[in-house]
XYZ file of C-alpha atoms in Angstrom:
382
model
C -9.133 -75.025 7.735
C -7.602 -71.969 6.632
C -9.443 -69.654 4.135
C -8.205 -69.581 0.881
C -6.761 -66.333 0.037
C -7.906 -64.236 -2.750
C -6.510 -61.412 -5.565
C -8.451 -58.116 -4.874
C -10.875 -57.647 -7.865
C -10.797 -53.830 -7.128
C -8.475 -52.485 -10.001
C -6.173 -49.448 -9.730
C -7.797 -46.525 -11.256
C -5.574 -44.446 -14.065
C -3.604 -41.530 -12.675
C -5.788 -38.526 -14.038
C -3.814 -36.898 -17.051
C -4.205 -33.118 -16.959
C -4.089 -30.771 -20.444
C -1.517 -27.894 -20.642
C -4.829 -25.864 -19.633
C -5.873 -27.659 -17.097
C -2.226 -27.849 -15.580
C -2.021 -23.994 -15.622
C -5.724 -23.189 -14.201
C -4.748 -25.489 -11.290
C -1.527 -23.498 -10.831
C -3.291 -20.316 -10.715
C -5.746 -21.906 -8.181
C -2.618 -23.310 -6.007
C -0.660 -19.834 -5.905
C -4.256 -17.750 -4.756
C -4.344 -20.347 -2.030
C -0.824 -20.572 -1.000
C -0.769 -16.951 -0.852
C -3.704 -16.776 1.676
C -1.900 -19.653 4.100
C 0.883 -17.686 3.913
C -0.870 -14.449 5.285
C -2.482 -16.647 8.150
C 0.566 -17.964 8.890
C 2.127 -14.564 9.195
C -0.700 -13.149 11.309
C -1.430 -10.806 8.699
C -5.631 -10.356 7.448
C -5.649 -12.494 4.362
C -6.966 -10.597 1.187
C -8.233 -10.616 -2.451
C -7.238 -7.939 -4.530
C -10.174 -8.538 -7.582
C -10.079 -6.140 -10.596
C -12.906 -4.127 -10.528
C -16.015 -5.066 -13.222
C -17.924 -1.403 -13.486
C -18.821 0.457 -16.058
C -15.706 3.176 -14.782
C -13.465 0.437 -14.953
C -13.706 -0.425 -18.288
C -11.827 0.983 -21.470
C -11.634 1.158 -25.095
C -8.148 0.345 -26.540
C -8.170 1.814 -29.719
C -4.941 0.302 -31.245
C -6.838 -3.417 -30.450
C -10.237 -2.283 -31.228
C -12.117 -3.981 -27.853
C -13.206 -3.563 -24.655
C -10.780 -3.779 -21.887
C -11.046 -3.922 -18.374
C -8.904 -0.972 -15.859
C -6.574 -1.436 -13.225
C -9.103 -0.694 -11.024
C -9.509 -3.378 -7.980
C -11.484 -3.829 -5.102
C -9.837 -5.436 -1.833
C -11.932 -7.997 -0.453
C -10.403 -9.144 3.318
C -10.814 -12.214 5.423
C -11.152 -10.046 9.357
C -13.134 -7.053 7.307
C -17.094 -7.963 9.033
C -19.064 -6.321 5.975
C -16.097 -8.969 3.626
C -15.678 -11.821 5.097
C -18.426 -13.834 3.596
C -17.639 -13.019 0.543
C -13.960 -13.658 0.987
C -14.918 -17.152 2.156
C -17.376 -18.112 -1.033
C -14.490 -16.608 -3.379
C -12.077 -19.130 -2.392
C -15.324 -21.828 -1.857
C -15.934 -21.288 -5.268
C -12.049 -22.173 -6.653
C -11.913 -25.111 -4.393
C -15.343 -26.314 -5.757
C -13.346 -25.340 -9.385
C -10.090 -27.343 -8.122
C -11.843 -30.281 -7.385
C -13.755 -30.642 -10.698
C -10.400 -30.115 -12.421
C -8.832 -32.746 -10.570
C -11.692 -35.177 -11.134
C -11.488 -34.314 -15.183
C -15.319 -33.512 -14.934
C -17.258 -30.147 -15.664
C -20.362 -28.798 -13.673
C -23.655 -25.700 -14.997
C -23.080 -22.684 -12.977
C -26.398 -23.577 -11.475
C -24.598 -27.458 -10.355
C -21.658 -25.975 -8.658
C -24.100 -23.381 -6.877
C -25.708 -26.592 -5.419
C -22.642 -28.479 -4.872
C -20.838 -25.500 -2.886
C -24.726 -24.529 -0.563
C -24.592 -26.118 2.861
C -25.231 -24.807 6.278
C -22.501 -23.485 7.987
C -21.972 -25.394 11.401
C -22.811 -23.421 14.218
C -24.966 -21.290 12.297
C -28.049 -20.629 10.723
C -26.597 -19.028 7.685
C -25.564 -20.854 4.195
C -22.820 -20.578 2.669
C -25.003 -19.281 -0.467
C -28.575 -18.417 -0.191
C -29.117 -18.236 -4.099
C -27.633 -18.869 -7.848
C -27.507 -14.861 -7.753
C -25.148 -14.839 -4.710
C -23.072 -17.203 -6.354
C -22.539 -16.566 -9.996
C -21.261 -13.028 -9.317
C -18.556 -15.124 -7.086
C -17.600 -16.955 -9.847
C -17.280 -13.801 -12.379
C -14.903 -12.838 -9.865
C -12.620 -15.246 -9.905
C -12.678 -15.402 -13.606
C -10.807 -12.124 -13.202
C -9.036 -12.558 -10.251
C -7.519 -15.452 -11.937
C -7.513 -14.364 -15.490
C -9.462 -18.171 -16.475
C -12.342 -18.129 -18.734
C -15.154 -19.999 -16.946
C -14.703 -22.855 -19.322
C -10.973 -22.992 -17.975
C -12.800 -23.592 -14.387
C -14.296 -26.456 -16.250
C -18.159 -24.440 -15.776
C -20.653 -23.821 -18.402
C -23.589 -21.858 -18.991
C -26.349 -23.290 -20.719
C -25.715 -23.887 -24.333
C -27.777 -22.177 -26.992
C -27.405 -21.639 -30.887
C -26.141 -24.142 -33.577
C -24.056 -24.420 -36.575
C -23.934 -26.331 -39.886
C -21.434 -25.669 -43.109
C -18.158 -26.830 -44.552
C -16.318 -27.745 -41.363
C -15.450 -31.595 -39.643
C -14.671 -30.977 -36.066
C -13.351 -33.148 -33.046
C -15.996 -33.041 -30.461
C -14.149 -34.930 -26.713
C -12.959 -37.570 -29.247
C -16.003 -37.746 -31.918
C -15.443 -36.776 -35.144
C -18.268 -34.306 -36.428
C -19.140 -32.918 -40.199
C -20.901 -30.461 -39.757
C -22.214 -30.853 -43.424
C -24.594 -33.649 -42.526
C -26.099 -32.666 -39.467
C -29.672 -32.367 -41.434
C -32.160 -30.042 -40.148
C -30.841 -29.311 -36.647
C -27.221 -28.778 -37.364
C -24.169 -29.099 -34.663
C -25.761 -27.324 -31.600
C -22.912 -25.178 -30.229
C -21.669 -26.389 -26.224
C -20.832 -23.711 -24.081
C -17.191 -24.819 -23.736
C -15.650 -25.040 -27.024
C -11.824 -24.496 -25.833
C -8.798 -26.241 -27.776
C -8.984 -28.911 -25.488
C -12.671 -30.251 -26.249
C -13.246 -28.998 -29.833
C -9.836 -29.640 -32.835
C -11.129 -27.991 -36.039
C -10.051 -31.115 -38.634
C -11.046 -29.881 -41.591
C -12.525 -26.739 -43.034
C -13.171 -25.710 -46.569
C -15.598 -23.193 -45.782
C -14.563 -19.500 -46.762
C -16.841 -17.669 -44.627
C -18.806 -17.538 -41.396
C -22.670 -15.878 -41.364
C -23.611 -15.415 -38.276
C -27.530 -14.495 -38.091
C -29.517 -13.454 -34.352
C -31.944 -15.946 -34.335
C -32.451 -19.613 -34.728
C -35.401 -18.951 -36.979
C -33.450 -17.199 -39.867
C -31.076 -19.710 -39.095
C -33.498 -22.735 -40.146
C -34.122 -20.439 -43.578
C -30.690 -20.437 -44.603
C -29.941 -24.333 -43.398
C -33.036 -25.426 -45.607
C -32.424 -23.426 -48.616
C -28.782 -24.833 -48.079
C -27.133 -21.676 -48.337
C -24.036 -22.867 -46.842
C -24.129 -25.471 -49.398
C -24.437 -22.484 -52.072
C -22.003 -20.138 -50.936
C -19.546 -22.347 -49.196
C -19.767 -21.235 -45.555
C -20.712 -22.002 -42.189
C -23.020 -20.925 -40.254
C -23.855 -19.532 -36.852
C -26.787 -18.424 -34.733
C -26.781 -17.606 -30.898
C -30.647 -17.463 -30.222
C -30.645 -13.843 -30.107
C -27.601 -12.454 -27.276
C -25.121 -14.726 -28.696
C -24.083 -16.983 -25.500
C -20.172 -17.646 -24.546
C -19.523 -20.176 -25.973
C -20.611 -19.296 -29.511
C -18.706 -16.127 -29.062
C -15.669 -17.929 -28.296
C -15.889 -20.363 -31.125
C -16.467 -17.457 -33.864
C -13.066 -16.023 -32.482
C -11.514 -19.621 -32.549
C -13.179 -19.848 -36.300
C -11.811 -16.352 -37.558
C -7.925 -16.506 -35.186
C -7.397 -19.930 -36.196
C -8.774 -20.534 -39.233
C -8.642 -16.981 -40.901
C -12.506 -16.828 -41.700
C -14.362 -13.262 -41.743
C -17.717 -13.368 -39.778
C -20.462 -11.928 -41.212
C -23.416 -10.554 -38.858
C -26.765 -10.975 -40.341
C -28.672 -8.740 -37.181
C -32.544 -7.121 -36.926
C -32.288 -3.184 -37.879
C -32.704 -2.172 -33.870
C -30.693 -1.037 -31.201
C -30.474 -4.873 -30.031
C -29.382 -5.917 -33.408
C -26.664 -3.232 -32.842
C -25.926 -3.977 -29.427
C -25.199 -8.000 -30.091
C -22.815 -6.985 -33.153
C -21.017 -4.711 -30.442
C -20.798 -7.605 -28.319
C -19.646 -9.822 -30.311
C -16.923 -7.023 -32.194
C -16.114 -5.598 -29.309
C -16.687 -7.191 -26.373
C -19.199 -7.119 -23.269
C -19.095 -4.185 -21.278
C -20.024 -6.155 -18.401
C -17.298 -8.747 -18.805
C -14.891 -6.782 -20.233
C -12.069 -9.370 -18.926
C -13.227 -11.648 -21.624
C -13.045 -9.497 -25.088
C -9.123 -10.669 -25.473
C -10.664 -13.894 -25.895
C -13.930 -13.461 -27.338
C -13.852 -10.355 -29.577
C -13.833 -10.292 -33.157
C -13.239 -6.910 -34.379
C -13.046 -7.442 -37.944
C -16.660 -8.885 -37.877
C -19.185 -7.355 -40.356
C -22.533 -6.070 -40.096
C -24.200 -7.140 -42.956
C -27.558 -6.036 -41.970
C -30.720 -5.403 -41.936
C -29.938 -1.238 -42.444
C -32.083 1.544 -41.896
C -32.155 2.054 -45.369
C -33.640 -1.447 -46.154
C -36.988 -0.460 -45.843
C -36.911 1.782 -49.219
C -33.604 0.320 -50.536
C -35.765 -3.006 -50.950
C -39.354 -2.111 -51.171
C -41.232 -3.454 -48.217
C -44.205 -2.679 -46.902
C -45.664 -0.700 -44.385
C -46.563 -3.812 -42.817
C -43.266 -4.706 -41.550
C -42.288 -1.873 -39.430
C -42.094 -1.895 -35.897
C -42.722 0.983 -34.349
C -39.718 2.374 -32.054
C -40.739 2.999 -28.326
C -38.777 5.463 -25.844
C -36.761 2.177 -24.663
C -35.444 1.929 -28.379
C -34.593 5.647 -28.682
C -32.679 5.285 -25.730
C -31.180 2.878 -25.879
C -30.241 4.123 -29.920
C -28.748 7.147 -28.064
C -26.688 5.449 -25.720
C -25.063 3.036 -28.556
C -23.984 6.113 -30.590
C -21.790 7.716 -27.687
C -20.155 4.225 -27.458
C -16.474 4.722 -28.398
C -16.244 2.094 -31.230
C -19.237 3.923 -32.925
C -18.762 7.409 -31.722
C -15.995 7.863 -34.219
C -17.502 6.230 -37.080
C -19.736 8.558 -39.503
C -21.432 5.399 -41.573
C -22.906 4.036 -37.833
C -23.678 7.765 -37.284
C -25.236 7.846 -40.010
C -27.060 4.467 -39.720
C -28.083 5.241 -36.137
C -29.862 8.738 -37.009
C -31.577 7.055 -40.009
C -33.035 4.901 -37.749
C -33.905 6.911 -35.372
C -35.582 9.659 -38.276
C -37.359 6.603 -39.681
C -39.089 6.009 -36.412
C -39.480 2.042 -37.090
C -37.325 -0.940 -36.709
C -36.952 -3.690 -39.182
C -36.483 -7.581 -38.169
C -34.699 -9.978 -40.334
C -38.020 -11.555 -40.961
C -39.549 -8.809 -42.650
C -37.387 -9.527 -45.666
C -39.878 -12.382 -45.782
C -42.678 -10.300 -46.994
C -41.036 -9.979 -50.236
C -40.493 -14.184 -50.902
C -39.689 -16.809 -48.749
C -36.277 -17.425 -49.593
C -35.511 -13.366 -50.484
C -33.206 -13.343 -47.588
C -31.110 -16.368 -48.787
C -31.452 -16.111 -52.250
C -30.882 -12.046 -52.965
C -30.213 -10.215 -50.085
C -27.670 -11.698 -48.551
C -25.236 -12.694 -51.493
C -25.747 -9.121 -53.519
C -24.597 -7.716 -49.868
C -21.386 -10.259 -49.178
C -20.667 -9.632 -53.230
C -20.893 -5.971 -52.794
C -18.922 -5.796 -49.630
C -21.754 -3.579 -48.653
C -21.613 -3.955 -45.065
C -21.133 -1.949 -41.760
C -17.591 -1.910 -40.065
C-alpha cells in the first residue's frame, strides 16, 4: 500500500529586509571585494590602501572645530611576506561583518574575534592569536570603509545610562525615559537611527556628568525632574555609543550638552573627546563630536570660589602635570586664553578637585546650587 503523501511542515523563512544603512554598508563591503577579484583576475598583487590612524595623520579643522583624520594611507598587499596576514584578516574581518549583516544579527568585538579564530589548514598558525590582533583589524576597516563599527553591526561593551524628559524607540519598544526609577535607560553601544527613533522629547538640555556616581545624585534628587533635562553619564571615558547618542541628541534634536567633569587633566581630556573628537579615532569625530558642548565644571577656581576644605584636594603627581602640559598645546585649547588660563591655575594650585568633593559642603550642593547658579550664569568653559 502506497504511503500517504504529506505537506512539508518546514515553512519558508521571510526574505531578510535590509535598512537604507544596512543596504549601503553591504555595498561598501561588495565593491572592496570585487575590487580584490578583479586584481587576481588580472594577475596584478591585490591591495588595501587604509588611511593611516597616527598621531601625524591627524588634523584640526578649524572652520569645523574637530579632529580629522589626513590623507595619509598605508598600502597593505596580498604577495608582500611581512602583509599578507594582515591583508587576509582585513578582508576575514568584513566577510565575518557581511555575514552578520545578511543574517540581521549583531556580534561584541570580543564574539566576532572568536567567530573569525580557526587554524589555518596546513598550518600551525591561526588566523588570530588574540582580541588584540583583531580589534586593530577591525579599526581598520572602519576607515577603509568609512562605517562606524555599529554600521558593521559590532559593539563594544555598553557602559553609562540616562534618565530625563525623553520617550525613545528601542528595536521596536517604546521607552520613557522618565520612569526608569533608580537605574535609568542604560545606554547600548549601538544607538544608530536604525535601532533607537527619538519619539518624544521635551527636555531642554542634556548634563552630561563623568561618573555613574554623580549620576545617581542628580537621578535621586530628580534634577532632571527640576530643571527639565536629560541626563547622561559614560562611567568615566565616555564609551561610543554614548558619544554618538549625545551628537544624535544635540544634531537632531537641537539640545546643548552640558559637561559636568572632575577639575583634572582627565576631566579635561574626556570633554576634548567628546568636543572634539578622539585623537586615536579621528575617523569618527564627523560622527561623534559635539563642539558646542560645555564645560560646566568643576574649575580650578572652585576650591576658593566655593569654600572647601583642605580635605578635598588631591594632590597632582608628575603624570598629572604632564599630562596638563600636553592638553594645553592641543590645538582646540592652544588658542583659547580662558583654558589657558584654567590649565595654569591648576597647575599653580598643585591639587585636583573631583566632582565629589562638592559633597563636603551638603549632600545635594552639587544638584541643588552648583550646578543651576552655573547653567543660569552661562558660566561655563567653551
Amino acid at each position: 500500500m502506497a504511503k500517504k503523501q504529506t505537506k512539508s511542515s518546514t515553512a519558508t523563512a521571510a526574505p531578510r529586509v535590509f535598512t537604507a544603512a544596512d543596504k549601503e554598508t553591504l555595498s561598501k563591503l561588495e565593491a572592496l571585494a570585487d575590487r580584490v577579484i578583479a586584481a587576481a583576475e588580472a594577475g596584478r598583487d591585490p591591495f588595501l590602501d587604509i588611511p593611516s590612524r597616527t598621531l601625524s595623520n591627524v588634523r584640526w579643522c578649524p572652520r569645523k572645530k574637530i579632529i580629522e583624520m589626513g590623507r595619509s594611507t598605508n598600502r597593505r598587499q596580498l604577495f608582500n611576506l611581512h602583509q599578507a596576514k594582515a591583508f587576509m584578516q582585513t578582508l576575514l574581518v568584513a566577510k565575518g561583518a557581511a555575514e552578520l549583516i545578511h543574517a540581521g544579527k549583531t556580534l561584541s568585538i570580543r564574539g566576532l574575534y572568536y567567530r573569525l579564530k580557526h587554524r589555518i589548514k596546513g598550518t600551525s598558525e591561526n588566523t588570530f592569536e588574540t582580541q588584540e590582533e583583531c580589534d586593530p583589524i577591525i579599526e581598520d576597516l572602519e576607515v577603509l570603509l568609512d562605517s562606524l563599527r555599529e554600521q558593521l553591526h559590532l559593539y563594544a561593551d555598553k557602559r553609562g545610562d540616562m534618565v530625563g524628559n525623553i520617550v525613545l524607540v528601542d528595536s521596536g519598544d517604546e521607552i520613557d525615559c522618565s520612569r526608569m526609577g533608580s537605574g535609568g535607560y542604560a545606554i547600548p553601544s549601538i544607538v544608530e537611527p536604525e535601532v533607537i527613533q527619538f519619539k518624544k522629547c521635551t527636555a531642554k538640555f542634556v548634563l552630561h556628568v563623568e561618573k555613574g556616581t554623580v549620576w545617581t545624585r542628580f537621578n535621586e534628587d530628580k534634577f532632571w525632574q527640576k530643571h527639565n533635562c536629560i541626563l547622561t553619564h559614560g562611567a568615566g571615558q565616555p564609551p561610543r555609543g554614548v558619544r554618538r547618542l549625545l551628537y544624535r541628541l544635540h544634531n537632531e534634536l537641537g539640545l546643548p550638552i552640558y559637561c559636568l567633569l572632575d577639575n583634572d587633566p582627565w576631566g579635561y581630556y574626556i570633554y576634548s573627546v567628546i568636543k572634539q573628537g578622539s585623537i586615536n579615532l579621528a575617523y569618527e569625530s564627523p560622527r561623534m563630536a559635539v563642539p558646542d558642548a560645555k564645560f560646566l565644571g568643576l574649575r580650578s577656581c572652585d576650591f576658593e570660589r566655593c569654600g572647601l576644605s583642605d580635605s578635598v584636594k588631591i594632590e597632582l603627581n608628575q603624570v598629572d602635570r604632564r599630562r596638563a602640559l600636553q592638553i594645553a598645546k592641543y590645538p582646540w585649547f592652544a588658542q583659547k586664553k580662558e583654558w589657558q588660563r584654567e590649565i595654569k591655575q591648576l597647575l599653580d594650585n598643585g591639587f585636583k578637585l573631583e566632582v565629589e568633593a562638592l559633597i563636603s559642603k551638603d549632600i545635594s550642593y552639587v544638584t541643588e546650587v552648583y550646578t543651576p547658579e552655573r547653567i543660569a550664569k552661562r558660566d561655563w568653559l567653551d
